[in-house]
Amino acid sequence: MAIDFYSRATAGVATLNPYRPGKPASELQRELGLTDIVSLASNENPFGPSVKALNAATEALTGMTRYPDPTGYRLKQAIAERFDLAVDQLTLGNGSNELLNILARILVEPGQGVVYSQYGFVAYEIAARVAQAKRTVVAASGFGHDLAAIAGQVDETTRLVFLANPNNPTGTSFDRSEFSAFMQRVPEQVVVVLDEAYSEYVEPEADLPDGLSLVKEYGNLVVTRTFSKAYGLAGLRVGFASANPELTDLMNRVREPFNVNCAALAAAEASLFDGQYLERVVQTCRAGKAQLLEGLSHLGVSVLPSQGNFLTLDLGQDSTGIYQSLLREGVIVRPLHPYDMPNHLRVTVGLEAENERCLQALKKVLSC
Ligand SMILES: *Cc1c(COP(=O)(O)O)cnc(C)c1O
């Protein structure tokens, strides 16, 4: 008799929908034999990496027979210096996604509460389900986080609140005063995770809270950042969390001892101080966003206002057919059915020529 392993999984895992990543270009190439593919599906950085990061990673690889530094000493020193933090406030992660899971493992017993927004980044739901949490999904306001409603849903069972600012996949954000009002309302024993994966791209006028500067002020605030997006290191997997020293100690107990590899440690450290690279990435994204917005308005496609390196398009009809037609044109974007946004497609801002390809493909597909 075969064993039904699905029935042996914990309740949280048995009901889990796996994360659906963007389609890799290599897969589309295998399926359709296309070679000239534009990949705008995963909010990656369209530039290559910083040359400094590439050189540092390459050199670090000569040490690959050794385990990486288990404490990430040099990278943590560099992050502390760059963002004016103390090393005992820092935890490194194999991507910031790992840190979200670690927090759920530390803080949430089965049946205890995790609160996040409708359309919030899908990793929050996955972390909460695996922890067998009581999940409270708070209705969005428009497509953004309704912070007042989220605070209103925090109760005595709540252990963790996940916020993304800006949020993926909607690009929405909340400002400094909204966040400060929110933190006043949330009880001290409830940990608030502020996921700032896209903070480098934010327009200064938007006046978003600077999470890293607020960690000292709020003992229950954890801020996560990543090297996957603006720093261009998605393939190496490295991010960090800043939190009070006690929570940081707990996170460091739970993470695996060598969770960040030697190339990632070196590349992240080098990229932190490559201000020119970051500046170029952010400026190019800004120009590319304007280019896409103009092209989309000509096509009559409406777009959610976005503070990230991506735009979310409302096609006014189920996006599946258009998504598939775009694939045949060699343009990979991201359908948002997993977020119950069946009419929306998320498009990462690419280089000028990539954005143009996307617009041309969309024009062709929409006129069919
Ligand atoms: C991409 C992303 C992350 C993190 O990605 P890692 O590669 O795991 O660091 C975290 N949060 C949001 C909202 C993201 O879009």
Tab-separated table of C-alpha atoms and ligand atoms in Angstrom:
chain	number	residue	atom	x	y	z
A	1	MET	CA	0.000	0.000	0.000
A	2	ALA	CA	1.368	3.382	-0.939
A	3	ILE	CA	1.592	5.891	1.854
A	4	ASP	CA	-0.375	9.112	1.307
A	5	PHE	CA	2.275	11.603	2.276
A	6	TYR	CA	-0.077	14.526	1.662
A	7	SER	CA	-2.161	13.335	4.579
A	8	ARG	CA	0.961	13.249	6.765
A	9	ALA	CA	1.934	16.880	6.114
A	10	THR	CA	1.178	19.423	8.832
A	11	ALA	CA	-2.140	21.187	8.322
A	12	GLY	CA	-0.385	24.396	7.280
A	13	VAL	CA	1.672	22.711	4.606
A	14	ALA	CA	-1.096	20.489	3.258
A	15	THR	CA	-3.163	23.549	2.281
A	16	LEU	CA	-0.242	25.507	0.902
A	17	ASN	CA	-0.307	26.857	-2.638
A	18	PRO	CA	3.307	26.882	-3.765
A	19	TYR	CA	4.843	30.232	-4.666
A	20	ARG	CA	4.429	30.739	-8.400
A	21	PRO	CA	7.543	32.449	-9.689
A	22	GLY	CA	7.809	34.345	-12.962
A	23	LYS	CA	8.482	32.190	-15.986
A	24	PRO	CA	12.231	31.861	-16.522
A	25	ALA	CA	13.473	32.938	-19.967
A	26	SER	CA	15.206	29.559	-20.361
A	27	GLU	CA	11.849	27.794	-19.988
A	28	LEU	CA	10.168	29.943	-22.642
A	29	GLN	CA	13.138	29.305	-24.879
A	30	ARG	CA	12.707	25.535	-24.477
A	31	GLU	CA	8.949	25.697	-25.027
A	32	LEU	CA	8.718	28.027	-28.008
A	33	GLY	CA	12.250	27.992	-29.401
A	34	LEU	CA	12.473	31.764	-29.018
A	35	THR	CA	15.889	33.282	-28.471
A	36	ASP	CA	15.226	37.000	-28.221
A	37	ILE	CA	13.359	37.127	-24.939
A	38	VAL	CA	12.614	40.115	-22.728
A	39	SER	CA	12.161	39.115	-19.112
A	40	LEU	CA	10.026	41.602	-17.164
A	41	ALA	CA	8.437	39.166	-14.756
A	42	SER	CA	10.320	39.193	-11.465
A	43	ASN	CA	11.212	42.807	-10.662
A	44	GLU	CA	14.859	42.024	-11.218
A	45	ASN	CA	17.406	44.644	-12.088
A	46	PRO	CA	17.762	44.920	-15.884
A	47	PHE	CA	21.412	46.025	-15.614
A	48	GLY	CA	24.085	43.477	-15.031
A	49	PRO	CA	25.430	43.581	-11.491
A	50	SER	CA	27.715	46.329	-10.239
A	51	VAL	CA	31.212	45.593	-11.574
A	52	LYS	CA	32.482	45.978	-8.021
A	53	ALA	CA	30.030	43.340	-6.816
A	54	LEU	CA	30.928	41.009	-9.669
A	55	ASN	CA	34.649	41.326	-8.967
A	56	ALA	CA	34.179	40.784	-5.248
A	57	ALA	CA	31.996	37.711	-5.811
A	58	THR	CA	34.440	36.245	-8.319
A	59	GLU	CA	37.308	36.641	-5.921
A	60	ALA	CA	35.260	35.170	-3.065
A	61	LEU	CA	34.583	32.057	-5.151
A	62	THR	CA	38.235	31.077	-4.888
A	63	GLY	CA	37.416	30.387	-1.238
A	64	MET	CA	34.485	28.110	-1.989
A	65	THR	CA	36.023	25.042	-0.369
A	66	ARG	CA	35.539	26.739	3.010
A	67	TYR	CA	32.258	27.443	4.734
A	68	PRO	CA	31.309	31.104	4.541
A	69	ASP	CA	31.737	33.381	7.557
A	70	PRO	CA	28.886	32.175	9.807
A	71	THR	CA	28.327	35.607	11.338
A	72	GLY	CA	28.709	37.597	8.104
A	73	TYR	CA	30.979	39.900	10.061
A	74	ARG	CA	32.167	42.108	7.218
A	75	LEU	CA	28.804	42.518	5.543
A	76	LYS	CA	27.111	43.359	8.830
A	77	GLN	CA	29.805	45.931	9.612
A	78	ALA	CA	29.268	47.452	6.184
A	79	ILE	CA	25.467	47.563	6.562
A	80	ALA	CA	25.813	49.072	10.043
A	81	GLU	CA	28.107	51.770	8.699
A	82	ARG	CA	26.044	52.485	5.607
A	83	PHE	CA	22.700	52.798	7.434
A	84	ASP	CA	23.873	53.989	10.846
A	85	LEU	CA	22.798	50.845	12.702
A	86	ALA	CA	24.425	48.662	15.350
A	87	VAL	CA	25.651	45.194	14.401
A	88	ASP	CA	23.525	43.637	17.173
A	89	GLN	CA	20.445	44.898	15.297
A	90	LEU	CA	21.252	42.935	12.133
A	91	THR	CA	20.390	39.502	10.788
A	92	LEU	CA	21.466	38.355	7.346
A	93	GLY	CA	19.173	36.181	5.278
A	94	ASN	CA	19.303	33.992	2.203
A	95	GLY	CA	17.187	36.647	0.554
A	96	SER	CA	14.842	38.673	2.728
A	97	ASN	CA	12.150	36.082	2.113
A	98	GLU	CA	14.001	33.712	4.438
A	99	LEU	CA	13.873	36.324	7.187
A	100	LEU	CA	10.078	36.592	6.900
A	101	ASN	CA	9.805	32.841	7.447
A	102	ILE	CA	12.235	32.940	10.352
A	103	LEU	CA	10.129	35.598	12.077
A	104	ALA	CA	6.997	33.482	11.760
A	105	ARG	CA	8.866	30.481	13.166
A	106	ILE	CA	10.127	32.450	16.139
A	107	LEU	CA	6.968	34.276	17.072
A	108	VAL	CA	3.910	32.313	16.001
A	109	GLU	CA	2.504	29.154	17.594
A	110	PRO	CA	-0.279	27.314	15.758
A	111	GLY	CA	-3.520	29.257	16.179
A	112	GLN	CA	-1.853	32.566	17.004
A	113	GLY	CA	-2.496	35.509	14.757
A	114	VAL	CA	-0.721	36.882	11.694
A	115	VAL	CA	-2.237	39.953	10.035
A	116	TYR	CA	-1.520	41.275	6.542
A	117	SER	CA	-3.285	43.120	3.753
A	118	GLN	CA	-5.292	41.823	0.849
A	119	TYR	CA	-2.931	42.036	-2.173
A	120	GLY	CA	0.004	41.954	0.259
A	121	PHE	CA	3.170	40.165	-0.903
A	122	VAL	CA	2.387	36.441	-1.127
A	123	ALA	CA	5.336	35.383	1.066
A	124	TYR	CA	3.368	36.588	4.118
A	125	GLU	CA	0.554	34.152	3.462
A	126	ILE	CA	3.009	31.306	2.940
A	127	ALA	CA	4.918	32.072	6.153
A	128	ALA	CA	1.658	32.293	8.097
A	129	ARG	CA	0.249	29.064	6.678
A	130	VAL	CA	3.390	27.057	7.378
A	131	ALA	CA	3.281	28.352	10.971
A	132	GLN	CA	-0.372	27.231	11.165
A	133	ALA	CA	-1.288	30.744	12.186
A	134	LYS	CA	-4.725	32.229	12.402
A	135	ARG	CA	-4.518	34.421	9.294
A	136	THR	CA	-6.320	37.735	9.115
A	137	VAL	CA	-6.305	39.259	5.640
A	138	VAL	CA	-7.430	42.871	5.881
A	139	ALA	CA	-9.389	44.350	2.969
A	140	ALA	CA	-7.262	46.738	0.924
A	141	SER	CA	-8.204	50.337	0.383
A	142	GLY	CA	-8.060	50.712	-3.366
A	143	PHE	CA	-5.159	48.334	-3.931
A	144	GLY	CA	-3.099	49.598	-1.000
A	145	HIS	CA	-2.717	48.737	2.678
A	146	ASP	CA	-5.463	50.223	4.879
A	147	LEU	CA	-3.307	50.794	7.951
A	148	ALA	CA	-6.188	51.931	10.144
A	149	ALA	CA	-8.147	48.786	9.316
A	150	ILE	CA	-5.063	46.617	9.871
A	151	ALA	CA	-4.518	48.156	13.318
A	152	GLY	CA	-8.210	47.556	14.015
A	153	GLN	CA	-7.817	43.830	13.270
A	154	VAL	CA	-4.927	43.310	15.671
A	155	ASP	CA	-6.207	41.426	18.707
A	156	GLU	CA	-4.842	39.568	21.740
A	157	THR	CA	-3.922	36.539	19.610
A	158	THR	CA	-1.881	38.601	17.112
A	159	ARG	CA	1.853	37.966	17.125
A	160	LEU	CA	2.933	39.386	13.797
A	161	VAL	CA	1.838	42.002	11.251
A	162	PHE	CA	3.403	42.033	7.775
A	163	LEU	CA	3.467	45.312	5.819
A	164	ALA	CA	5.171	45.960	2.487
A	165	ASN	CA	6.099	49.527	1.651
A	166	PRO	CA	5.975	49.848	-1.295
A	167	ASN	CA	3.874	46.741	-1.769
A	168	ASN	CA	4.453	44.138	-4.441
A	169	PRO	CA	2.465	43.444	-6.676
A	170	THR	CA	0.488	46.701	-6.443
A	171	GLY	CA	3.251	49.340	-6.090
A	172	THR	CA	1.172	51.103	-3.438
A	173	SER	CA	2.703	52.814	-0.429
A	174	PHE	CA	1.851	54.592	2.817
A	175	ASP	CA	3.568	57.691	4.135
A	176	ARG	CA	5.421	58.597	7.277
A	177	SER	CA	2.467	60.047	9.179
A	178	GLU	CA	0.156	57.129	8.392
A	179	PHE	CA	2.817	54.717	9.594
A	180	SER	CA	3.492	56.643	12.763
A	181	ALA	CA	-0.243	56.708	13.588
A	182	PHE	CA	-0.322	52.961	12.949
A	183	MET	CA	2.611	52.238	15.269
A	184	GLN	CA	0.958	54.289	18.039
A	185	ARG	CA	-2.086	52.021	17.838
A	186	VAL	CA	-0.381	48.622	17.666
A	187	PRO	CA	0.412	47.106	21.094
A	188	GLU	CA	4.119	46.793	21.921
A	189	GLN	CA	4.074	42.996	22.126
A	190	VAL	CA	2.906	42.676	18.503
A	191	VAL	CA	5.834	42.572	16.088
A	192	VAL	CA	5.418	44.686	12.965
A	193	VAL	CA	7.484	43.634	9.946
A	194	LEU	CA	8.061	46.458	7.489
A	195	ASP	CA	9.249	44.920	4.234
A	196	GLU	CA	11.173	47.562	2.292
A	197	ALA	CA	12.314	45.493	-0.687
A	198	TYR	CA	11.812	48.418	-3.080
A	199	SER	CA	12.792	51.367	-0.890
A	200	GLU	CA	15.656	52.458	-3.167
A	201	TYR	CA	13.195	53.181	-5.979
A	202	VAL	CA	10.802	55.354	-3.997
A	203	GLU	CA	10.249	58.969	-5.085
A	204	PRO	CA	11.380	61.333	-2.294
A	205	GLU	CA	8.131	63.348	-2.574
A	206	ALA	CA	6.169	60.266	-1.496
A	207	ASP	CA	7.545	60.794	2.027
A	208	LEU	CA	7.670	57.132	2.992
A	209	PRO	CA	8.864	56.214	6.489
A	210	ASP	CA	12.552	55.264	6.591
A	211	GLY	CA	12.161	52.015	8.463
A	212	LEU	CA	15.827	51.561	9.328
A	213	SER	CA	15.916	54.875	11.173
A	214	LEU	CA	12.825	53.887	13.197
A	215	VAL	CA	14.039	50.572	14.603
A	216	LYS	CA	15.575	52.310	17.624
A	217	GLU	CA	12.311	54.139	18.278
A	218	TYR	CA	9.986	51.119	18.100
A	219	GLY	CA	11.083	47.965	19.929
A	220	ASN	CA	8.472	45.919	18.045
A	221	LEU	CA	9.544	47.001	14.537
A	222	VAL	CA	11.500	44.713	12.205
A	223	VAL	CA	12.611	46.141	8.870
A	224	THR	CA	13.657	43.884	6.007
A	225	ARG	CA	15.725	44.948	3.013
A	226	THR	CA	17.084	42.990	0.079
A	227	PHE	CA	19.993	43.008	-2.349
A	228	SER	CA	17.790	41.306	-4.959
A	229	LYS	CA	16.159	44.343	-6.482
A	230	ALA	CA	17.984	47.679	-6.843
A	231	TYR	CA	21.360	46.116	-5.952
A	232	GLY	CA	20.957	43.568	-8.729
A	233	LEU	CA	21.927	40.412	-6.803
A	234	ALA	CA	18.720	38.336	-7.000
A	235	GLY	CA	20.599	35.227	-8.112
A	236	LEU	CA	22.925	35.260	-5.108
A	237	ARG	CA	20.164	35.429	-2.439
A	238	VAL	CA	20.982	37.942	0.266
A	239	GLY	CA	18.941	40.314	2.380
A	240	PHE	CA	18.947	41.610	5.925
A	241	ALA	CA	16.667	42.478	8.817
A	242	SER	CA	17.094	45.185	11.392
A	243	ALA	CA	15.362	44.769	14.746
A	244	ASN	CA	15.964	45.252	18.450
A	245	PRO	CA	18.908	43.205	19.835
A	246	GLU	CA	16.730	40.592	21.612
A	247	LEU	CA	14.701	39.776	18.525
A	248	THR	CA	17.895	39.876	16.478
A	249	ASP	CA	19.456	37.329	18.826
A	250	LEU	CA	16.445	35.039	18.391
A	251	MET	CA	16.577	35.387	14.606
A	252	ASN	CA	20.243	34.533	14.578
A	253	ARG	CA	19.579	31.433	16.697
A	254	VAL	CA	16.978	30.165	14.249
A	255	ARG	CA	18.653	30.912	10.934
A	256	GLU	CA	20.877	28.220	9.509
A	257	PRO	CA	24.529	28.726	10.434
A	258	PHE	CA	25.791	29.334	6.886
A	259	ASN	CA	22.652	30.739	5.294
A	260	VAL	CA	24.446	33.353	3.163
A	261	ASN	CA	27.135	32.017	0.843
A	262	CYS	CA	30.611	33.453	0.327
A	263	ALA	CA	29.914	35.059	-3.065
A	264	ALA	CA	26.729	36.708	-1.807
A	265	LEU	CA	28.455	38.098	1.294
A	266	ALA	CA	31.236	39.634	-0.786
A	267	ALA	CA	29.011	40.985	-3.562
A	268	ALA	CA	26.543	42.558	-1.154
A	269	GLU	CA	29.327	44.279	0.751
A	270	ALA	CA	30.845	45.675	-2.444
A	271	SER	CA	27.510	46.797	-3.871
A	272	LEU	CA	26.611	48.741	-0.728
A	273	PHE	CA	29.326	51.224	-1.468
A	274	ASP	CA	28.819	51.443	-5.213
A	275	GLY	CA	26.683	54.562	-5.060
A	276	GLN	CA	27.165	55.297	-8.748
A	277	TYR	CA	25.668	51.979	-9.730
A	278	LEU	CA	22.651	52.453	-7.489
A	279	GLU	CA	22.121	55.963	-8.785
A	280	ARG	CA	22.216	54.767	-12.379
A	281	VAL	CA	19.781	51.949	-11.613
A	282	VAL	CA	17.319	54.262	-9.920
A	283	GLN	CA	17.507	56.957	-12.617
A	284	THR	CA	17.097	54.430	-15.417
A	285	CYS	CA	14.106	52.940	-13.661
A	286	ARG	CA	12.540	56.377	-13.312
A	287	ALA	CA	13.007	57.104	-17.026
A	288	GLY	CA	11.772	53.634	-17.976
A	289	LYS	CA	8.687	54.017	-15.846
A	290	ALA	CA	7.865	57.308	-17.577
A	291	GLN	CA	8.434	55.647	-20.961
A	292	LEU	CA	6.088	52.771	-20.101
A	293	LEU	CA	3.452	55.065	-18.612
A	294	GLU	CA	3.389	57.185	-21.723
A	295	GLY	CA	3.213	54.185	-24.041
A	296	LEU	CA	0.488	52.538	-21.958
A	297	SER	CA	-1.594	55.673	-21.927
A	298	HIS	CA	-1.416	55.738	-25.745
A	299	LEU	CA	-2.647	52.159	-25.704
A	300	GLY	CA	-5.467	53.127	-23.351
A	301	VAL	CA	-4.268	50.710	-20.657
A	302	SER	CA	-4.774	51.885	-17.089
A	303	VAL	CA	-2.009	51.436	-14.547
A	304	LEU	CA	-1.793	51.500	-10.750
A	305	PRO	CA	0.487	54.291	-9.509
A	306	SER	CA	3.689	52.547	-8.409
A	307	GLN	CA	6.610	53.389	-6.134
A	308	GLY	CA	8.434	50.195	-7.172
A	309	ASN	CA	10.447	49.173	-10.247
A	310	PHE	CA	7.315	47.734	-11.797
A	311	LEU	CA	3.899	48.759	-13.059
A	312	THR	CA	0.653	46.901	-12.564
A	313	LEU	CA	-1.632	47.073	-15.590
A	314	ASP	CA	-5.396	46.757	-15.447
A	315	LEU	CA	-6.520	45.195	-18.724
A	316	GLY	CA	-10.213	45.338	-17.912
A	317	GLN	CA	-10.537	41.652	-18.840
A	318	ASP	CA	-8.970	38.381	-17.747
A	319	SER	CA	-5.262	38.716	-18.521
A	320	THR	CA	-4.524	35.059	-19.351
A	321	GLY	CA	-4.900	35.334	-23.126
A	322	ILE	CA	-2.883	38.541	-23.319
A	323	TYR	CA	-0.172	37.089	-21.069
A	324	GLN	CA	0.132	34.061	-23.341
A	325	SER	CA	0.155	36.156	-26.497
A	326	LEU	CA	2.931	38.279	-25.005
A	327	LEU	CA	4.912	35.097	-24.333
A	328	ARG	CA	4.663	34.242	-28.020
A	329	GLU	CA	6.105	37.694	-28.734
A	330	GLY	CA	9.005	36.821	-26.415
A	331	VAL	CA	7.892	39.147	-23.616
A	332	ILE	CA	7.515	37.615	-20.157
A	333	VAL	CA	5.414	39.513	-17.614
A	334	ARG	CA	3.573	38.361	-14.503
A	335	PRO	CA	-0.112	37.448	-14.339
A	336	LEU	CA	-1.636	38.203	-10.932
A	337	HIS	CA	-4.232	35.454	-10.562
A	338	PRO	CA	-2.547	34.191	-7.369
A	339	TYR	CA	-3.476	37.574	-5.862
A	340	ASP	CA	-7.090	37.409	-7.057
A	341	MET	CA	-6.265	40.136	-9.540
A	342	PRO	CA	-7.195	38.237	-12.722
A	343	ASN	CA	-7.380	41.370	-14.889
A	344	HIS	CA	-3.940	42.643	-13.903
A	345	LEU	CA	-0.470	42.029	-15.274
A	346	ARG	CA	2.678	43.168	-13.496
A	347	VAL	CA	5.459	44.484	-15.710
A	348	THR	CA	8.958	45.102	-14.387
A	349	VAL	CA	10.564	48.287	-15.681
A	350	GLY	CA	13.396	47.227	-17.991
A	351	LEU	CA	15.991	48.971	-20.097
A	352	GLU	CA	14.696	51.375	-22.743
A	353	ALA	CA	14.767	48.828	-25.564
A	354	GLU	CA	13.060	46.197	-23.399
A	355	ASN	CA	10.282	48.589	-22.439
A	356	GLU	CA	9.829	49.431	-26.110
A	357	ARG	CA	9.623	45.723	-26.991
A	358	CYS	CA	7.002	45.259	-24.312
A	359	LEU	CA	4.938	48.206	-25.545
A	360	GLN	CA	5.137	47.061	-29.172
A	361	ALA	CA	4.148	43.522	-28.235
A	362	LEU	CA	1.265	44.783	-26.152
A	363	LYS	CA	0.108	47.018	-28.987
A	364	LYS	CA	0.119	44.093	-31.373
A	365	VAL	CA	-1.607	41.736	-28.944
A	366	LEU	CA	-4.283	44.222	-27.903
A	367	SER	CA	-5.211	45.051	-31.481
A	368	CYS	CA	-5.723	41.384	-32.390
B	1	LIG	C1	11.251	40.599	-4.073
B	1	LIG	C2	10.616	40.854	-2.751
B	1	LIG	C3	11.193	40.425	-1.551
B	1	LIG	C4	12.428	39.680	-1.381
B	1	LIG	O1	13.071	39.009	-2.092
B	1	LIG	P1	14.427	38.262	-1.692
B	1	LIG	O2	14.986	38.021	-3.021
B	1	LIG	O3	14.023	37.045	-0.945
B	1	LIG	O4	15.229	39.195	-0.852
B	1	LIG	C5	10.583	40.729	-0.363
B	1	LIG	N1	9.461	41.422	-0.330
B	1	LIG	C6	8.879	41.874	-1.437
B	1	LIG	C7	7.650	42.680	-1.301
B	1	LIG	C8	9.426	41.582	-2.679
B	1	LIG	O5	8.803	41.980	-3.781
